[in-house]
mmCIF file with all atom_site columns, C-alpha atoms in Angstrom:
data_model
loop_
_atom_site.group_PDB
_atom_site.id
_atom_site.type_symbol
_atom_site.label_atom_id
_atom_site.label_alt_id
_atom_site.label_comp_id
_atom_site.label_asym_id
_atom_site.label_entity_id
_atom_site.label_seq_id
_atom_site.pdbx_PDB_ins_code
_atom_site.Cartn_x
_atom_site.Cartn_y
_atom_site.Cartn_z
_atom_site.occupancy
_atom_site.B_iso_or_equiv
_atom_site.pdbx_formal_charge
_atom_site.auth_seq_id
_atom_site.auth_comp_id
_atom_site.auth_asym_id
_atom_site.auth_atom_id
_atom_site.pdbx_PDB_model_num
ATOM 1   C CA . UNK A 1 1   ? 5.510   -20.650 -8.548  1.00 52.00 ? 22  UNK A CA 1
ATOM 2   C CA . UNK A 1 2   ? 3.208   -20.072 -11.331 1.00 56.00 ? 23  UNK A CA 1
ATOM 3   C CA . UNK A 1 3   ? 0.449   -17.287 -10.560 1.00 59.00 ? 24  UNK A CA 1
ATOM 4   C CA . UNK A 1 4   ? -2.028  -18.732 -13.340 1.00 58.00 ? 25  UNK A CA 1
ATOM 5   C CA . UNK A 1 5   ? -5.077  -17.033 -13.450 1.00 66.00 ? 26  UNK A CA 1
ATOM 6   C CA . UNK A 1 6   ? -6.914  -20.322 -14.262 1.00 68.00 ? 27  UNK A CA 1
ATOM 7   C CA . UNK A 1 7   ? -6.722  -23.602 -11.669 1.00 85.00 ? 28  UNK A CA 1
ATOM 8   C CA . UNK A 1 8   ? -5.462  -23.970 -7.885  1.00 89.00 ? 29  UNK A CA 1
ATOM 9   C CA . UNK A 1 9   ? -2.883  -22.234 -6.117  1.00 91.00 ? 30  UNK A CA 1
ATOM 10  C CA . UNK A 1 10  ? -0.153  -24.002 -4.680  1.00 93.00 ? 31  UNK A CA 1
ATOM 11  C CA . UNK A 1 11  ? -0.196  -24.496 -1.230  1.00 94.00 ? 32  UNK A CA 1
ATOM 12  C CA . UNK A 1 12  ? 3.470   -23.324 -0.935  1.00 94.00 ? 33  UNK A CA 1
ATOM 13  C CA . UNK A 1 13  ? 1.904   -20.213 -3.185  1.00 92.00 ? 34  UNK A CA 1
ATOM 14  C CA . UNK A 1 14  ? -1.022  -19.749 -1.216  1.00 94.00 ? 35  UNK A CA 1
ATOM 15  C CA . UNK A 1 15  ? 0.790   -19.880 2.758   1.00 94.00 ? 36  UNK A CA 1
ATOM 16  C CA . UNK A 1 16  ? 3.237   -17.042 0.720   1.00 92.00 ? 37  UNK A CA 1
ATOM 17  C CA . UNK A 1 17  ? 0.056   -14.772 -0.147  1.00 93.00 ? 38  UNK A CA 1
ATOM 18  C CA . UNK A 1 18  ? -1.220  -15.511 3.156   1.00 95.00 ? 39  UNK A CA 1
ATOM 19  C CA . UNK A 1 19  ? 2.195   -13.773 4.860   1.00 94.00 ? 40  UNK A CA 1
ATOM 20  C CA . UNK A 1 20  ? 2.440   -10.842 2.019   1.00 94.00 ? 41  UNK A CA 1
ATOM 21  C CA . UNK A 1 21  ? -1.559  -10.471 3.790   1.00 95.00 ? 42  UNK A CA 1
ATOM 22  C CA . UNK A 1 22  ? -0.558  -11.086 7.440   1.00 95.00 ? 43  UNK A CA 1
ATOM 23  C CA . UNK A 1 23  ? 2.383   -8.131  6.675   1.00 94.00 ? 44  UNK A CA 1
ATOM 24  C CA . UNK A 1 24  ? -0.775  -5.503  5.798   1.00 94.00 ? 45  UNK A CA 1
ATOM 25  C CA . UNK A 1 25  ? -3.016  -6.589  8.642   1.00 95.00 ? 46  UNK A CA 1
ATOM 26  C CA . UNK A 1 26  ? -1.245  -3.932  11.039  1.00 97.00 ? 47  UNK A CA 1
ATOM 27  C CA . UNK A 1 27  ? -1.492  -0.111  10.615  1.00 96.00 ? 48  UNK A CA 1
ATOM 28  C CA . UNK A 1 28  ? 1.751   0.981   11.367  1.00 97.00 ? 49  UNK A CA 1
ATOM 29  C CA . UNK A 1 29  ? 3.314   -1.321  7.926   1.00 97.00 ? 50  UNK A CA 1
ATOM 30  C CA . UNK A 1 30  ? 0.431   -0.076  5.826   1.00 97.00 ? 51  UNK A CA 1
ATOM 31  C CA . UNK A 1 31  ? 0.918   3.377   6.497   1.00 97.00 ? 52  UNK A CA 1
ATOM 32  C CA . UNK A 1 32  ? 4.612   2.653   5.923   1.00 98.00 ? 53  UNK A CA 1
ATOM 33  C CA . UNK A 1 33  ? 4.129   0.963   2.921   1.00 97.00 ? 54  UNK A CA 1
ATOM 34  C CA . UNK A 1 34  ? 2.439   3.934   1.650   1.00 97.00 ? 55  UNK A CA 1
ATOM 35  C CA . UNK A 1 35  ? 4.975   6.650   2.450   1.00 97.00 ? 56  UNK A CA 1
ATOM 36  C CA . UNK A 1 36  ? 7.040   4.557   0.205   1.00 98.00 ? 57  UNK A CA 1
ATOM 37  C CA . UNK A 1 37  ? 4.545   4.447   -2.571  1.00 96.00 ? 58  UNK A CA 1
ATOM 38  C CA . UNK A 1 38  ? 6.463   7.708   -4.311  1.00 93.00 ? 59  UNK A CA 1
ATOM 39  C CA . UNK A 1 39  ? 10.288  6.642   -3.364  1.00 95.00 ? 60  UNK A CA 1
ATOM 40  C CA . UNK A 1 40  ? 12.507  6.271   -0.965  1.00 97.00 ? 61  UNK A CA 1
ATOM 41  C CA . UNK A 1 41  ? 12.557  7.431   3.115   1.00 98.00 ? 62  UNK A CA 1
ATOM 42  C CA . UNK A 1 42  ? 15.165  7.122   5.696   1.00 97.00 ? 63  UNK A CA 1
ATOM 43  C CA . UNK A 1 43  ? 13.889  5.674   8.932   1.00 97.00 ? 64  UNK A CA 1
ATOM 44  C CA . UNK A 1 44  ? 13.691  8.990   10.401  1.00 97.00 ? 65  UNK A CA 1
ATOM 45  C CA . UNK A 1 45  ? 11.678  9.665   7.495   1.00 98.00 ? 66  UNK A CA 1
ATOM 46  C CA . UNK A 1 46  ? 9.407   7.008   7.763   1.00 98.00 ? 67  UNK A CA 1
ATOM 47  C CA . UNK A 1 47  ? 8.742   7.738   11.405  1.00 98.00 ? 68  UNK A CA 1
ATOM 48  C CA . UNK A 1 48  ? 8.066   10.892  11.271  1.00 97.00 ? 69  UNK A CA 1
ATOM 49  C CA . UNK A 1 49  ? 5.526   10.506  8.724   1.00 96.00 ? 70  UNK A CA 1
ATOM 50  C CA . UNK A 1 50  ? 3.585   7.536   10.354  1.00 97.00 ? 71  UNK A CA 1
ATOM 51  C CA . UNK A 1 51  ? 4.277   9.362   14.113  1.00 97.00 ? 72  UNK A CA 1
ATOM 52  C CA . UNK A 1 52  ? 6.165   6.576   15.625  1.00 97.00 ? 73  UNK A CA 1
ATOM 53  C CA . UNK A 1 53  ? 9.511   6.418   17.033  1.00 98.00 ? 74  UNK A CA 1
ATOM 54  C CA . UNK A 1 54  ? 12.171  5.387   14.734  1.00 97.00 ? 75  UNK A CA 1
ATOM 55  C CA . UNK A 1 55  ? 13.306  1.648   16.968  1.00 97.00 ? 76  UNK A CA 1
ATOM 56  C CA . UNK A 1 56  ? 9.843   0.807   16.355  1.00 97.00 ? 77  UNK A CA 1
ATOM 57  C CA . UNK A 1 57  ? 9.603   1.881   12.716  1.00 98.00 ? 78  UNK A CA 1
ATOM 58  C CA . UNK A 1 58  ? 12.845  -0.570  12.396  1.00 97.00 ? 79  UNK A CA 1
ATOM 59  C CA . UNK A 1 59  ? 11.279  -3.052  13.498  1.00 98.00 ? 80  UNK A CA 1
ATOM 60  C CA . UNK A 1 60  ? 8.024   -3.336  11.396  1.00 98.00 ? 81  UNK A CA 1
ATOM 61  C CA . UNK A 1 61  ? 10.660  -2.491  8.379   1.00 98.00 ? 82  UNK A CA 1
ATOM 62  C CA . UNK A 1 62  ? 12.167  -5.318  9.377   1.00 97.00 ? 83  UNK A CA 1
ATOM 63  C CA . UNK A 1 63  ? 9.348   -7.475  9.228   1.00 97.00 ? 84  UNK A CA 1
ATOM 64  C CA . UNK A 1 64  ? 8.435   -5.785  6.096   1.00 97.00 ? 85  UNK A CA 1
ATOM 65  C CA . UNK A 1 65  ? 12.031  -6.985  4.476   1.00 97.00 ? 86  UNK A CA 1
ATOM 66  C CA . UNK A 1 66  ? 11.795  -10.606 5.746   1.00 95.00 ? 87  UNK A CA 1
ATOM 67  C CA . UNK A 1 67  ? 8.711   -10.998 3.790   1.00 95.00 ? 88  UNK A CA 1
ATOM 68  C CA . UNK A 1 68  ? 10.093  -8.842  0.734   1.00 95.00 ? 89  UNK A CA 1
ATOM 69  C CA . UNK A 1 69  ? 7.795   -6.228  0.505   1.00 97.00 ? 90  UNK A CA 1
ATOM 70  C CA . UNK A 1 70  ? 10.589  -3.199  1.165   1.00 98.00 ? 91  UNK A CA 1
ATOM 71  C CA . UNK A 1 71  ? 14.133  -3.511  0.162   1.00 98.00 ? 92  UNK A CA 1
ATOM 72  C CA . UNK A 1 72  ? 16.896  -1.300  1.249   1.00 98.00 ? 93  UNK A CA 1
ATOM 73  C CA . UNK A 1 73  ? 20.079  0.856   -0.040  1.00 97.00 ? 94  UNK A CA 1
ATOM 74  C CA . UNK A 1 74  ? 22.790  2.451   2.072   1.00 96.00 ? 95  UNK A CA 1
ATOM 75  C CA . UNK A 1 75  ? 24.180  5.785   1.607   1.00 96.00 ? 96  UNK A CA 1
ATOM 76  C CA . UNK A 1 76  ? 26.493  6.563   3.812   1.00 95.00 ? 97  UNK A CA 1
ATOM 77  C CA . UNK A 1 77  ? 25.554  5.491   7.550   1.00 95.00 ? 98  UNK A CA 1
ATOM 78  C CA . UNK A 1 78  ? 22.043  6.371   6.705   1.00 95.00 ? 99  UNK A CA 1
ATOM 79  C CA . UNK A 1 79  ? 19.497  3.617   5.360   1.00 96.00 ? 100 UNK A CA 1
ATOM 80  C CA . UNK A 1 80  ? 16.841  4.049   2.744   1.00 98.00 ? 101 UNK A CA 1
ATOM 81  C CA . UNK A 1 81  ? 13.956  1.822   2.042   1.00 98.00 ? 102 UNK A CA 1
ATOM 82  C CA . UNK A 1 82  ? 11.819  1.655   -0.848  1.00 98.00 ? 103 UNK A CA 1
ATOM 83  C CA . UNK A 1 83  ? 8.976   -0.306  -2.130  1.00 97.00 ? 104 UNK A CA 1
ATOM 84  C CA . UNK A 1 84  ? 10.414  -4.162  -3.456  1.00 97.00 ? 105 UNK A CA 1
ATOM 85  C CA . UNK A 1 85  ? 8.755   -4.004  -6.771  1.00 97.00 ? 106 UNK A CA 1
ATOM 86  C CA . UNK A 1 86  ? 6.042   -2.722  -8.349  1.00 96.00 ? 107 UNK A CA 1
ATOM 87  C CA . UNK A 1 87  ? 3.814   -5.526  -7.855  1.00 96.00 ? 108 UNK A CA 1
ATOM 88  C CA . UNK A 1 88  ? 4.114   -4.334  -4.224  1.00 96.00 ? 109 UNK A CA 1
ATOM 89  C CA . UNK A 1 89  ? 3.140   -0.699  -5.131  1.00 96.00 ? 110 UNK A CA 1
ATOM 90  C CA . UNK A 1 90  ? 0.384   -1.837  -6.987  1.00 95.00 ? 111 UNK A CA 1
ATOM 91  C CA . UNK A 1 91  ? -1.055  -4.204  -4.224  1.00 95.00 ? 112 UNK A CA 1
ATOM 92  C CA . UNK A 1 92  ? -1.065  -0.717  -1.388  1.00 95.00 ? 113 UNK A CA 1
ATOM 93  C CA . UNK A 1 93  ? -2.677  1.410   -4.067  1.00 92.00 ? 114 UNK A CA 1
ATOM 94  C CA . UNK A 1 94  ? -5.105  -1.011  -4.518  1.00 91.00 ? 115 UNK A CA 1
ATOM 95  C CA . UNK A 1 95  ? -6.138  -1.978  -0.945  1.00 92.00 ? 116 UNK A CA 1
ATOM 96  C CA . UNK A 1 96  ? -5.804  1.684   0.055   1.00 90.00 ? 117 UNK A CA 1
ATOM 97  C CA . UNK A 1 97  ? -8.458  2.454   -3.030  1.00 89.00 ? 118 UNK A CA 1
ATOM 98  C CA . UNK A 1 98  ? -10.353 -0.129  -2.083  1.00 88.00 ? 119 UNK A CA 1
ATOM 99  C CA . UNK A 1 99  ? -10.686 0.966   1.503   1.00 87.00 ? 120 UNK A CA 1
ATOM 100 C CA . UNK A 1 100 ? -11.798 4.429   0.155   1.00 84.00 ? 121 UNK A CA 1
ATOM 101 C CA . UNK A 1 101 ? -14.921 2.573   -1.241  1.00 79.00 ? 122 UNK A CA 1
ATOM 102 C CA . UNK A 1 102 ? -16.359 1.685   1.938   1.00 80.00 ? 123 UNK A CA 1
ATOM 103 C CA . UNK A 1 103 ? -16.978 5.229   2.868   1.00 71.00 ? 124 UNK A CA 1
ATOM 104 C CA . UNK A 1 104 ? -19.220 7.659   2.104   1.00 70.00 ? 125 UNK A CA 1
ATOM 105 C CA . UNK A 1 105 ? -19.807 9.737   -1.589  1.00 71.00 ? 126 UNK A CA 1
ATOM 106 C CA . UNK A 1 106 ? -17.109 9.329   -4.382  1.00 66.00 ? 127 UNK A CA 1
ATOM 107 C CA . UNK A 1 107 ? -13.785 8.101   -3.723  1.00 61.00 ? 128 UNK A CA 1
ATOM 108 C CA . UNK A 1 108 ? -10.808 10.758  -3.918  1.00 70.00 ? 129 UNK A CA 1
ATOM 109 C CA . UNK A 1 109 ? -9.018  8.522   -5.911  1.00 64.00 ? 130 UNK A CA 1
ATOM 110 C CA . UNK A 1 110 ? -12.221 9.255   -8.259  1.00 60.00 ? 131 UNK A CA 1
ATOM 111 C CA . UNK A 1 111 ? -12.541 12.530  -8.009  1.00 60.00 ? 132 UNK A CA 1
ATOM 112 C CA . UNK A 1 112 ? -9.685  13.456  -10.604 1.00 64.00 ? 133 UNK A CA 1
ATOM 113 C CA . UNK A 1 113 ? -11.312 10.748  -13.511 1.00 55.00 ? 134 UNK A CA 1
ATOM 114 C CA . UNK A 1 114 ? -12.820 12.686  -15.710 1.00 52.00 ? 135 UNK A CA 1
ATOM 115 C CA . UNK A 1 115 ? -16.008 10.361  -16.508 1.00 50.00 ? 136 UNK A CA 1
ATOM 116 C CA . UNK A 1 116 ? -16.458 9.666   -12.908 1.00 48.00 ? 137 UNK A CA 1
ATOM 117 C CA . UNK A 1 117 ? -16.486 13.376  -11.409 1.00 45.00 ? 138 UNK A CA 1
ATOM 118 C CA . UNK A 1 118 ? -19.523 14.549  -13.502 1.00 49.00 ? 139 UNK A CA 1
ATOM 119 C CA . UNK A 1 119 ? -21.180 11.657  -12.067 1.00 48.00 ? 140 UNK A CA 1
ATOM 120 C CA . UNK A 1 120 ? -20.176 12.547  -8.922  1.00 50.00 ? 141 UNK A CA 1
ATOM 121 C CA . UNK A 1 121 ? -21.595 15.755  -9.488  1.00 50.00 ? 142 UNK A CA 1
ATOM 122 C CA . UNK A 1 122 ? -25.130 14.743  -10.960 1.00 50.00 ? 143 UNK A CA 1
ATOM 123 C CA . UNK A 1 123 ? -25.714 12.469  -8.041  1.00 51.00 ? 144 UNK A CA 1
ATOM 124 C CA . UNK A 1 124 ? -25.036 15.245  -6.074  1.00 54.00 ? 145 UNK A CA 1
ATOM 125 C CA . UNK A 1 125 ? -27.428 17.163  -7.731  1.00 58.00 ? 146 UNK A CA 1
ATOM 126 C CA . UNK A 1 126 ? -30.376 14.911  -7.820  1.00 55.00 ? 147 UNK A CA 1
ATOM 127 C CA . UNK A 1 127 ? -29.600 14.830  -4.009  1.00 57.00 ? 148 UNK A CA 1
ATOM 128 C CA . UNK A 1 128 ? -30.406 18.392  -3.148  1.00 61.00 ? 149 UNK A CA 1
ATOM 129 C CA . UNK A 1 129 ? -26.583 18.978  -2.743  1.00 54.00 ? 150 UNK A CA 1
ATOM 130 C CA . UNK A 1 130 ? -24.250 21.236  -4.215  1.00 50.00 ? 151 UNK A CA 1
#
């Protein structure tokens, strides 16, 4: 596969972006996919940060593995996932930040730039707000 910037996709190339997309169209895998974003969780982990039981958390890691977004490491009889790569890292952070946009005010992934929070703050300002 060759992800030029310039020309067609591939079919083959574009049915594989289609799955990595059809992997983040369900809650439950994006918010696993972000505990992940700073390291590794066990299952029990995972579930107890996305408030789901840990058979069910399997499963959607499972899903997540088949389509190589998550990849695993055993310690023990205990099983730790992590993020495949950091292509896949970068792809959450983005459509997390990205999601942030479509509220209201400055994004909190903004709020910590430094030319973006005076902004923030002068629009706030010109507002009435403080």
């Amino acid at each position: 596969m060759n992800a030029d910037k310039h020309g067609r996709l591939a079919d083959d190339h574009a049915h594989l972006v289609v799955e990595v997309f059809r992997m983040l169209a369900d809650p439950t895998r994006v918010q696993l996919l972000w505990a992940l974003i700073d390291g590794e969780l066990s299952v029990n982990d995972l579930a107890e940060c996305v408030g789901k039981p840990p058979p069910s958390v399997s499963q959607h890691l499972a899903k997540l593995r088949m389509a190589r977004l998550v990849r695993t490491r055993r310690a023990g009889t205990t099983i730790f996932y992590s993020l495949e790569n950091e292509h896949v890292r970068q792809l959450v952070v983005d459509a997390v930040f990205n999601a942030e946009h479509a509220g209201p005010g400055v994004p909190s992934h903004h709020r910590t730039a430094p030319a973006v929070v005076p902004l923030a703050r002068e629009q706030r300002e010109r507002s009435g707000q403080r």
